[in-house]
Short mmCIF file of C-alpha atoms and ligand atoms in Angstrom, two decimals:
data_model
loop_
_atom_site.label_atom_id
_atom_site.label_comp_id
_atom_site.label_asym_id
_atom_site.label_seq_id
_atom_site.Cartn_x
_atom_site.Cartn_y
_atom_site.Cartn_z
CA MET A 9 35.45 23.15 -58.54
CA VAL A 10 33.33 20.91 -55.74
CA ASN A 11 29.66 20.27 -57.33
CA ASN A 12 27.37 21.10 -54.76
CA THR A 13 23.87 20.96 -56.46
CA SER A 14 21.45 19.35 -53.72
CA VAL A 15 22.08 21.49 -50.70
CA SER A 16 18.89 21.86 -48.69
CA LEU A 17 18.92 24.92 -46.18
CA GLU A 18 15.90 23.78 -44.39
CA SER A 19 17.16 20.20 -43.12
CA PRO A 20 19.23 19.86 -40.51
CA LEU A 21 21.09 16.97 -41.87
CA MET A 22 24.21 17.80 -43.92
CA SER A 23 23.71 17.15 -47.75
CA THR A 24 26.07 14.46 -47.82
CA TYR A 25 23.81 11.60 -49.21
CA THR A 26 21.46 11.48 -52.20
CA ARG A 27 18.72 9.47 -50.70
CA PHE A 28 16.00 7.80 -51.90
CA PRO A 29 12.51 8.92 -51.09
CA VAL A 30 11.89 5.89 -48.52
CA THR A 31 11.99 6.00 -44.92
CA LEU A 32 12.63 2.78 -43.51
CA VAL A 33 11.48 1.77 -39.99
CA LYS A 34 11.42 -1.76 -39.65
CA GLY A 35 13.14 -4.91 -40.87
CA LYS A 36 13.34 -8.84 -40.63
CA GLY A 37 15.46 -11.45 -42.67
CA SER A 38 15.33 -10.15 -46.42
CA TYR A 39 12.62 -7.74 -45.94
CA VAL A 40 12.02 -4.02 -44.60
CA TRP A 41 9.33 -1.79 -44.08
CA ASP A 42 8.78 1.87 -44.66
CA ASP A 43 6.82 4.15 -42.46
CA ASN A 44 3.52 3.39 -44.36
CA GLY A 45 3.95 -0.13 -43.80
CA THR A 46 5.01 -0.93 -47.30
CA GLN A 47 7.17 -4.22 -47.54
CA PHE A 48 10.63 -4.16 -49.67
CA LEU A 49 12.67 -6.97 -50.34
CA ASP A 50 15.99 -5.68 -49.44
CA PHE A 51 18.82 -6.81 -51.87
CA THR A 52 21.32 -4.32 -50.45
CA SER A 53 21.39 -5.72 -47.19
CA GLY A 54 22.43 -2.08 -45.93
CA ILE A 55 25.45 -2.29 -48.21
CA ALA A 56 26.92 -5.65 -47.60
CA THR A 57 26.48 -5.38 -43.93
CA CYS A 58 23.18 -7.11 -42.83
CA ASN A 59 24.53 -10.51 -43.97
CA LEU A 60 22.60 -12.50 -41.50
CA GLY A 61 19.35 -10.41 -42.74
CA HIS A 62 17.93 -7.76 -40.79
CA VAL A 63 17.52 -8.28 -36.79
CA PRO A 64 18.80 -12.07 -36.88
CA ASP A 65 17.57 -13.96 -33.61
CA ALA A 66 20.87 -15.03 -32.71
CA VAL A 67 22.55 -11.83 -32.77
CA LYS A 68 19.40 -10.00 -31.09
CA GLU A 69 19.45 -12.11 -28.01
CA LYS A 70 23.50 -11.67 -27.72
CA LEU A 71 22.75 -7.99 -27.85
CA GLU A 72 19.79 -8.00 -25.45
CA GLU A 73 21.89 -10.06 -22.95
CA GLN A 74 25.16 -7.57 -22.94
CA VAL A 75 22.57 -4.24 -22.97
CA GLN A 76 21.70 -5.85 -19.52
CA ASN A 77 25.20 -5.94 -18.36
CA LEU A 78 27.98 -3.17 -19.50
CA TRP A 79 27.94 -1.10 -22.62
CA HIS A 80 31.35 0.52 -22.56
CA CYS A 81 34.43 0.71 -20.47
CA SER A 82 37.31 1.82 -22.68
CA ASN A 83 40.07 -0.37 -23.61
CA LEU A 84 42.04 0.58 -20.37
CA TYR A 85 40.37 -2.95 -18.95
CA HIS A 86 39.88 -6.52 -20.35
CA ILE A 87 36.79 -6.91 -22.61
CA PRO A 88 35.70 -10.57 -22.93
CA ASN A 89 33.47 -10.35 -25.83
CA GLN A 90 36.69 -8.74 -27.47
CA GLN A 91 38.89 -11.62 -26.72
CA GLU A 92 36.34 -14.00 -27.83
CA LEU A 93 36.12 -12.17 -31.12
CA ALA A 94 39.70 -12.14 -31.88
CA ALA A 95 39.87 -15.70 -31.13
CA LEU A 96 36.91 -16.61 -33.67
CA LEU A 97 38.79 -14.16 -36.43
CA THR A 98 42.26 -15.59 -35.94
CA GLU A 99 40.72 -19.42 -35.66
CA ASN A 100 39.09 -19.13 -38.86
CA SER A 101 41.59 -17.05 -40.67
CA CYS A 102 45.55 -17.25 -41.59
CA GLY A 103 45.58 -14.20 -38.97
CA ASP A 104 47.36 -14.21 -35.64
CA GLN A 105 46.11 -11.17 -33.83
CA VAL A 106 43.29 -8.58 -34.21
CA PHE A 107 42.88 -4.84 -33.61
CA PHE A 108 39.21 -3.40 -33.25
CA CYS A 109 37.97 -0.08 -34.43
CA ASN A 110 34.32 0.99 -35.48
CA SER A 111 33.84 1.18 -39.40
CA GLY A 112 35.72 0.05 -42.44
CA ALA A 113 37.75 3.37 -43.33
CA GLU A 114 39.24 2.82 -39.51
CA ALA A 115 40.10 -0.50 -40.35
CA ASN A 116 42.01 0.62 -43.41
CA GLU A 117 43.68 3.65 -41.51
CA ALA A 118 44.83 1.11 -38.94
CA ALA A 119 46.21 -1.35 -41.87
CA ILE A 120 47.87 2.07 -43.30
CA LYS A 121 49.37 3.05 -39.84
CA LEU A 122 50.54 -0.70 -39.44
CA ALA A 123 52.33 -1.08 -42.81
CA ARG A 124 54.27 2.20 -42.19
CA ARG A 125 55.48 1.47 -38.62
CA TYR A 126 56.20 -2.13 -39.81
CA ALA A 127 58.30 -0.71 -42.49
CA GLN A 128 60.17 1.93 -40.57
CA LYS A 129 60.42 -0.36 -37.07
CA VAL A 130 60.41 -3.89 -37.92
CA LYS A 131 62.28 -3.79 -41.60
CA GLY A 132 64.19 -0.92 -40.73
CA THR A 133 63.58 0.78 -43.92
CA ASP A 134 62.61 4.31 -45.24
CA ALA A 135 59.82 2.84 -47.15
CA TYR A 136 56.54 4.21 -46.90
CA GLU A 137 54.65 4.07 -49.81
CA ILE A 138 51.59 1.83 -49.97
CA VAL A 139 50.26 0.62 -53.46
CA THR A 140 46.53 0.52 -54.03
CA PHE A 141 44.86 0.33 -57.40
CA GLN A 142 42.74 2.46 -59.99
CA GLN A 143 38.69 2.03 -59.40
CA SER A 144 39.61 1.14 -55.81
CA PHE A 145 37.49 2.29 -52.54
CA HIS A 146 38.99 2.10 -49.03
CA GLY A 147 36.84 4.83 -47.19
CA ARG A 148 36.29 8.29 -46.62
CA THR A 149 38.87 9.49 -43.92
CA LEU A 150 41.66 11.51 -45.43
CA ALA A 151 44.21 8.72 -45.36
CA THR A 152 41.44 6.19 -46.58
CA LEU A 153 40.01 8.39 -49.37
CA SER A 154 43.97 9.16 -50.53
CA ALA A 155 44.44 5.45 -50.71
CA THR A 156 41.56 5.28 -52.92
CA GLY A 157 42.18 4.98 -56.67
CA GLN A 158 38.95 7.11 -57.88
CA GLU A 159 39.29 11.06 -58.15
CA LYS A 160 35.87 11.85 -57.80
CA ILE A 161 36.25 10.58 -54.11
CA GLN A 162 39.18 12.86 -53.74
CA GLN A 163 37.63 15.95 -55.46
CA GLY A 164 37.98 19.22 -53.28
CA PHE A 165 40.20 17.69 -50.15
CA LEU A 166 43.32 18.46 -51.53
CA PRO A 167 46.38 18.05 -50.36
CA LEU A 168 46.19 14.39 -50.11
CA VAL A 169 48.10 12.21 -47.49
CA GLN A 170 51.31 11.51 -49.37
CA GLY A 171 52.73 7.88 -50.21
CA PHE A 172 49.92 6.30 -52.13
CA ARG A 173 50.52 4.95 -55.68
CA TYR A 174 47.80 3.83 -57.70
CA LEU A 175 48.56 0.95 -60.34
CA PRO A 176 46.19 -0.74 -62.94
CA TYR A 177 44.03 -3.60 -61.40
CA ASN A 178 44.27 -7.18 -62.83
CA ASP A 179 47.34 -5.91 -64.77
CA ASP A 180 50.78 -8.04 -64.96
CA ALA A 181 52.77 -5.16 -65.76
CA ALA A 182 51.62 -3.38 -62.26
CA ILE A 183 53.12 -6.58 -60.55
CA GLU A 184 56.61 -5.85 -61.93
CA GLN A 185 56.32 -2.17 -61.22
CA ILE A 186 55.79 -3.37 -57.43
CA ALA A 187 59.05 -5.34 -57.67
CA GLU A 188 60.86 -2.27 -58.58
CA ILE A 189 59.21 0.35 -56.15
CA LYS A 190 59.37 -2.28 -53.35
CA PRO A 191 56.70 -0.22 -51.19
CA ALA A 192 55.59 -1.11 -47.48
CA ALA A 193 52.58 -2.63 -48.51
CA VAL A 194 50.10 -3.12 -51.36
CA LEU A 195 46.42 -2.78 -50.32
CA LEU A 196 43.69 -4.50 -52.70
CA GLU A 197 40.19 -5.45 -52.72
CA LEU A 198 39.74 -8.83 -53.94
CA VAL A 199 36.44 -7.95 -55.66
CA GLN A 200 36.40 -4.23 -56.37
CA GLY A 201 32.97 -3.22 -54.74
CA GLU A 202 32.18 0.13 -55.06
CA GLY A 203 34.58 0.46 -58.35
CA GLY A 204 32.16 -1.90 -60.41
CA VAL A 205 31.93 -5.27 -58.91
CA ILE A 206 35.31 -6.36 -60.64
CA PRO A 207 36.77 -9.53 -59.07
CA ALA A 208 40.62 -9.96 -59.03
CA ASN A 209 42.07 -12.84 -61.54
CA LYS A 210 43.48 -15.63 -59.32
CA GLU A 211 46.60 -15.98 -61.31
CA TRP A 212 47.04 -12.13 -60.85
CA VAL A 213 46.50 -12.07 -57.26
CA GLU A 214 48.81 -15.10 -56.55
CA SER A 215 51.81 -13.64 -58.59
CA LEU A 216 51.04 -10.28 -56.48
CA ALA A 217 51.15 -12.29 -53.41
CA GLN A 218 54.41 -14.09 -54.18
CA ILE A 219 56.17 -10.63 -55.31
CA CYS A 220 55.28 -9.41 -52.05
CA GLU A 221 56.44 -12.22 -50.17
CA GLU A 222 59.85 -12.31 -52.02
CA ASN A 223 60.43 -8.50 -51.22
CA ASP A 224 58.78 -8.59 -47.81
CA ILE A 225 56.05 -6.10 -48.82
CA LEU A 226 53.07 -6.41 -46.76
CA LEU A 227 49.91 -7.90 -48.57
CA MET A 228 47.02 -6.25 -47.22
CA VAL A 229 43.47 -7.26 -48.44
CA ASP A 230 40.30 -5.07 -48.02
CA GLU A 231 37.61 -7.61 -47.18
CA ILE A 232 35.24 -4.80 -45.96
CA GLN A 233 32.96 -5.76 -48.49
CA THR A 234 33.92 -9.27 -49.39
CA GLY A 235 34.41 -10.50 -45.83
CA ILE A 236 32.21 -12.25 -43.52
CA GLY A 237 30.79 -14.91 -45.87
CA ARG A 238 29.79 -12.25 -48.64
CA THR A 239 31.49 -14.18 -51.56
CA GLY A 240 30.74 -17.87 -50.15
CA THR A 241 33.64 -18.37 -47.89
CA LEU A 242 34.22 -16.56 -44.59
CA PHE A 243 36.75 -14.32 -46.34
CA ALA A 244 37.41 -13.85 -50.13
CA TYR A 245 41.20 -14.60 -50.02
CA GLU A 246 40.29 -18.16 -49.15
CA GLN A 247 39.56 -18.61 -52.84
CA TYR A 248 42.70 -17.59 -53.94
CA SER A 249 46.12 -19.54 -52.83
CA ILE A 250 47.28 -16.71 -50.65
CA GLU A 251 47.85 -15.79 -47.02
CA PRO A 252 47.58 -12.36 -46.64
CA ASP A 253 49.70 -10.36 -43.76
CA VAL A 254 46.82 -7.89 -42.92
CA ILE A 255 42.94 -8.32 -43.52
CA SER A 256 40.60 -5.29 -42.81
CA VAL A 257 36.84 -6.03 -42.12
CA ALA A 258 33.81 -4.40 -41.01
CA LYS A 259 30.49 -4.23 -42.78
CA GLY A 260 29.37 -7.58 -42.17
CA LEU A 261 31.18 -8.05 -39.09
CA GLY A 262 28.51 -6.77 -36.43
CA SER A 263 25.26 -7.34 -38.55
CA GLY A 264 24.58 -3.87 -38.65
CA PHE A 265 25.98 -3.06 -35.36
CA PRO A 266 29.18 -0.86 -35.95
CA ILE A 267 32.68 -2.49 -35.60
CA GLY A 268 35.83 -2.89 -37.83
CA ALA A 269 38.76 -4.73 -37.34
CA ILE A 270 42.11 -5.70 -38.82
CA ILE A 271 43.41 -9.23 -38.49
CA ALA A 272 46.99 -9.72 -39.04
CA LYS A 273 49.65 -12.11 -38.97
CA ASN A 274 52.05 -12.18 -36.03
CA LYS A 275 54.98 -10.82 -38.22
CA ALA A 276 53.05 -7.52 -39.27
CA ALA A 277 51.18 -7.29 -35.88
CA LYS A 278 55.02 -6.55 -34.74
CA GLY A 279 54.52 -3.12 -36.10
CA PHE A 280 52.32 -1.96 -32.98
CA ASP A 281 53.09 -1.44 -29.68
CA PRO A 282 51.23 -0.25 -26.47
CA GLY A 283 50.39 3.34 -27.31
CA SER A 284 51.09 3.27 -30.91
CA HIS A 285 47.12 2.91 -31.96
CA GLY A 286 43.91 3.05 -30.30
CA SER A 287 40.32 3.79 -30.17
CA THR A 288 37.83 4.82 -27.65
CA PHE A 289 34.96 2.77 -28.79
CA GLY A 290 37.07 -0.03 -30.63
CA GLY A 291 35.72 -3.56 -29.68
CA ASN A 292 33.44 -2.21 -27.12
CA PRO A 293 31.38 -4.91 -25.14
CA LEU A 294 27.90 -4.25 -27.36
CA ALA A 295 29.83 -4.02 -30.67
CA THR A 296 31.86 -7.39 -29.88
CA ALA A 297 28.82 -9.10 -28.54
CA ALA A 298 27.15 -8.59 -32.11
CA GLY A 299 30.54 -9.60 -33.53
CA VAL A 300 30.74 -12.92 -31.80
CA ALA A 301 27.20 -13.76 -32.20
CA THR A 302 27.40 -13.05 -36.17
CA ILE A 303 30.84 -15.03 -36.54
CA THR A 304 29.86 -17.93 -34.44
CA HIS A 305 26.53 -18.43 -36.21
CA ILE A 306 28.53 -18.42 -39.66
CA VAL A 307 30.84 -20.85 -38.65
CA LYS A 308 28.70 -23.29 -36.75
CA SER A 309 25.67 -22.92 -39.27
CA ASN A 310 25.53 -24.37 -42.67
CA LEU A 311 25.27 -20.95 -44.04
CA LEU A 312 28.32 -20.75 -46.20
CA LYS A 313 27.35 -23.87 -48.01
CA GLN A 314 23.98 -22.67 -48.57
CA VAL A 315 25.49 -19.23 -49.98
CA GLY A 316 27.16 -21.75 -52.43
CA GLU A 317 24.07 -23.07 -53.68
CA ILE A 318 21.89 -19.76 -53.67
CA SER A 319 24.67 -17.70 -55.64
CA THR A 320 24.76 -20.71 -58.04
CA TYR A 321 21.43 -20.33 -58.59
CA LEU A 322 21.07 -16.43 -58.99
CA ASP A 323 23.95 -16.81 -61.43
CA GLU A 324 21.69 -19.28 -63.62
CA GLN A 325 18.71 -16.77 -63.18
CA LEU A 326 20.89 -13.55 -64.05
CA GLN A 327 22.34 -15.66 -67.12
CA THR A 328 18.92 -15.95 -68.19
CA LEU A 329 18.08 -12.41 -68.11
CA LYS A 330 21.30 -11.57 -69.70
CA GLU A 331 20.21 -13.74 -72.87
CA LYS A 332 16.87 -12.38 -72.84
CA TYR A 333 17.79 -8.49 -72.50
CA SER A 334 20.41 -7.29 -75.13
CA PHE A 335 21.35 -3.85 -72.71
CA ILE A 336 22.94 -6.75 -70.13
CA LYS A 337 26.44 -6.76 -71.19
CA ASP A 338 27.98 -8.95 -68.42
CA VAL A 339 27.17 -10.86 -64.70
CA ARG A 340 29.96 -10.91 -63.09
CA GLY A 341 31.27 -10.84 -58.95
CA LYS A 342 31.58 -13.81 -56.32
CA GLY A 343 29.06 -15.35 -54.17
CA LEU A 344 26.36 -13.02 -52.98
CA LEU A 345 28.20 -9.85 -54.29
CA LYS A 346 26.88 -9.63 -57.98
CA GLY A 347 27.31 -7.03 -60.38
CA ILE A 348 24.97 -6.89 -63.69
CA VAL A 349 26.59 -4.55 -66.08
CA VAL A 350 24.27 -2.81 -68.44
CA GLU A 351 24.45 -0.39 -71.43
CA ILE A 352 22.03 1.89 -69.80
CA ASN A 353 21.79 4.01 -66.75
CA ALA A 354 21.77 1.47 -63.78
CA ALA A 355 20.66 4.47 -61.40
CA GLU A 356 17.24 4.35 -63.17
CA ILE A 357 16.78 0.49 -62.91
CA VAL A 358 17.42 1.15 -59.20
CA GLN A 359 15.17 3.87 -58.99
CA LYS A 360 12.60 1.80 -61.04
CA ALA A 361 13.03 -1.32 -58.74
CA ILE A 362 12.01 0.86 -55.54
CA ASP A 363 8.36 1.18 -57.54
CA GLN A 364 8.27 -2.70 -57.74
CA GLN A 365 9.15 -2.67 -53.71
CA LEU A 366 12.48 -4.21 -54.37
CA LEU A 367 15.81 -2.36 -53.12
CA ILE A 368 18.99 -2.82 -55.11
CA LEU A 369 22.09 -0.62 -55.59
CA THR A 370 24.55 0.54 -58.35
CA ALA A 371 28.51 0.28 -58.30
CA GLY A 372 29.22 3.12 -60.73
CA PRO A 373 27.05 4.20 -63.88
CA ASN A 374 26.58 1.07 -65.57
CA VAL A 375 26.77 -1.60 -62.85
CA VAL A 376 23.55 -2.62 -61.02
CA ARG A 377 24.74 -4.18 -57.73
CA VAL A 378 22.90 -6.98 -55.88
CA LEU A 379 23.90 -7.94 -52.29
CA PRO A 380 21.29 -10.11 -50.98
CA PRO A 381 21.59 -11.53 -47.25
CA LEU A 382 23.53 -14.83 -46.98
CA THR A 383 20.28 -16.36 -45.60
CA ALA A 384 18.16 -15.36 -48.67
CA THR A 385 15.99 -18.49 -50.07
CA ILE A 386 15.52 -19.48 -53.45
CA GLU A 387 11.88 -18.32 -53.04
CA GLU A 388 13.27 -14.77 -52.65
CA ILE A 389 15.76 -14.86 -55.61
CA ASN A 390 12.55 -15.85 -57.66
CA GLU A 391 10.76 -12.93 -56.13
CA PHE A 392 14.04 -10.68 -57.02
CA ILE A 393 14.15 -11.88 -60.58
CA THR A 394 10.19 -11.26 -60.97
CA LYS A 395 10.62 -7.82 -59.61
CA LEU A 396 13.71 -6.83 -61.45
CA GLU A 397 11.98 -7.93 -65.02
CA LYS A 398 9.04 -5.66 -63.89
CA ALA A 399 11.63 -2.65 -63.44
CA PHE A 400 13.49 -3.48 -66.83
CA GLN A 401 9.92 -3.27 -68.57
CA SER A 402 8.25 -0.44 -66.88
CA ASN A 403 8.58 3.08 -68.23
C1 PLP B 516 32.80 0.43 -47.47
C2 PLP B 516 33.93 -0.06 -47.67
C3 PLP B 516 34.84 0.71 -46.95
C4 PLP B 516 34.44 1.76 -45.76
O1 PLP B 516 33.94 1.56 -45.24
P1 PLP B 516 33.23 2.61 -44.04
O2 PLP B 516 32.33 1.75 -42.82
O3 PLP B 516 32.18 3.18 -44.76
O4 PLP B 516 34.33 3.60 -43.47
C5 PLP B 516 36.26 0.54 -47.29
N1 PLP B 516 36.64 -0.18 -48.37
C6 PLP B 516 35.73 -0.96 -48.93
C7 PLP B 516 36.18 -2.18 -49.70
C8 PLP B 516 34.28 -1.12 -48.55
O5 PLP B 516 33.28 -1.63 -49.52
#
């Protein structure tokens, strides 16, 4: 049975979201304003998307310039911004070639298709399975919800796309199983975002990478939430001694302009030929203008060093809260992707935070997820802590 308790027949919008009673009309930096002019501190960053804060000048200028010239022309022609963004992404990662699309789910969809073709065409095997992990989240298209290791995402959409197997995360036995199964690929998040802000253990990831290497299994990391500086490095994999064959990115890549991509090593990229995959909008001049400005800003500025300092400060503040409030069981995450594990209802805290003009998220029933923009200041972290404490104390 599919639960469907909130259908409003009056709204012209389909009831796919439970929305907070807030209407946002403007944003700048770490703040957004509603239609009454009320200011909120936004520590959701549009779900890890507005990593440079709202309406960042560098991206705004580049988009305004591109708006004057050309919006769209299709991938039948060369697109200079696309080439520039691909060069930026490969120069700043272990990957060699990029495919552009428009969202996170589409990036993982491309990774899944690439893995199947790589196995069949390049390796010449009939392996098609892709191992993913329990509690993972990889998107809402039919293939990516099939890749997702959470039944609630799949409910009502059976039959699933075949060929996925969900193993326990951070589990040594899973690595042994992978060596036996010899799947086409392994797809994993380095910090499970939607699943509860659960970081992957360093040694576990490194053994997993070694098994993949020894068996020519593609190692694919879903960095849609962890990428673009979120965890303190441009990509989270840099904090592990691994070189993934495929990296999927989206959320932060366009600072809020929709864009997704996979970055693959030459070896894996051989799975695609002209005609094997495509997208009408993928990497269009506007989207890649936003991407070029975003990545250029991150790699040329001091921002990632600042993220290190700010996230250390945020950690200290959250640890202090943990000592003060016994319902806080754990504080975890990486960089500015933080989860506060609570014994009470996380959604209620998020609701009460709105009354304090603070926007935060949940990640499952017992985790409050905090995603400040990478540009957040010490003063804004202090404001966040004050507001969060008021939310804890209000009834
Ligand atoms: C958000 C997210 C996706 C899906 O991205 P969409 O742009 O919503 O399709 C996939 N994987 C992870 C890890 C995500 O956080």
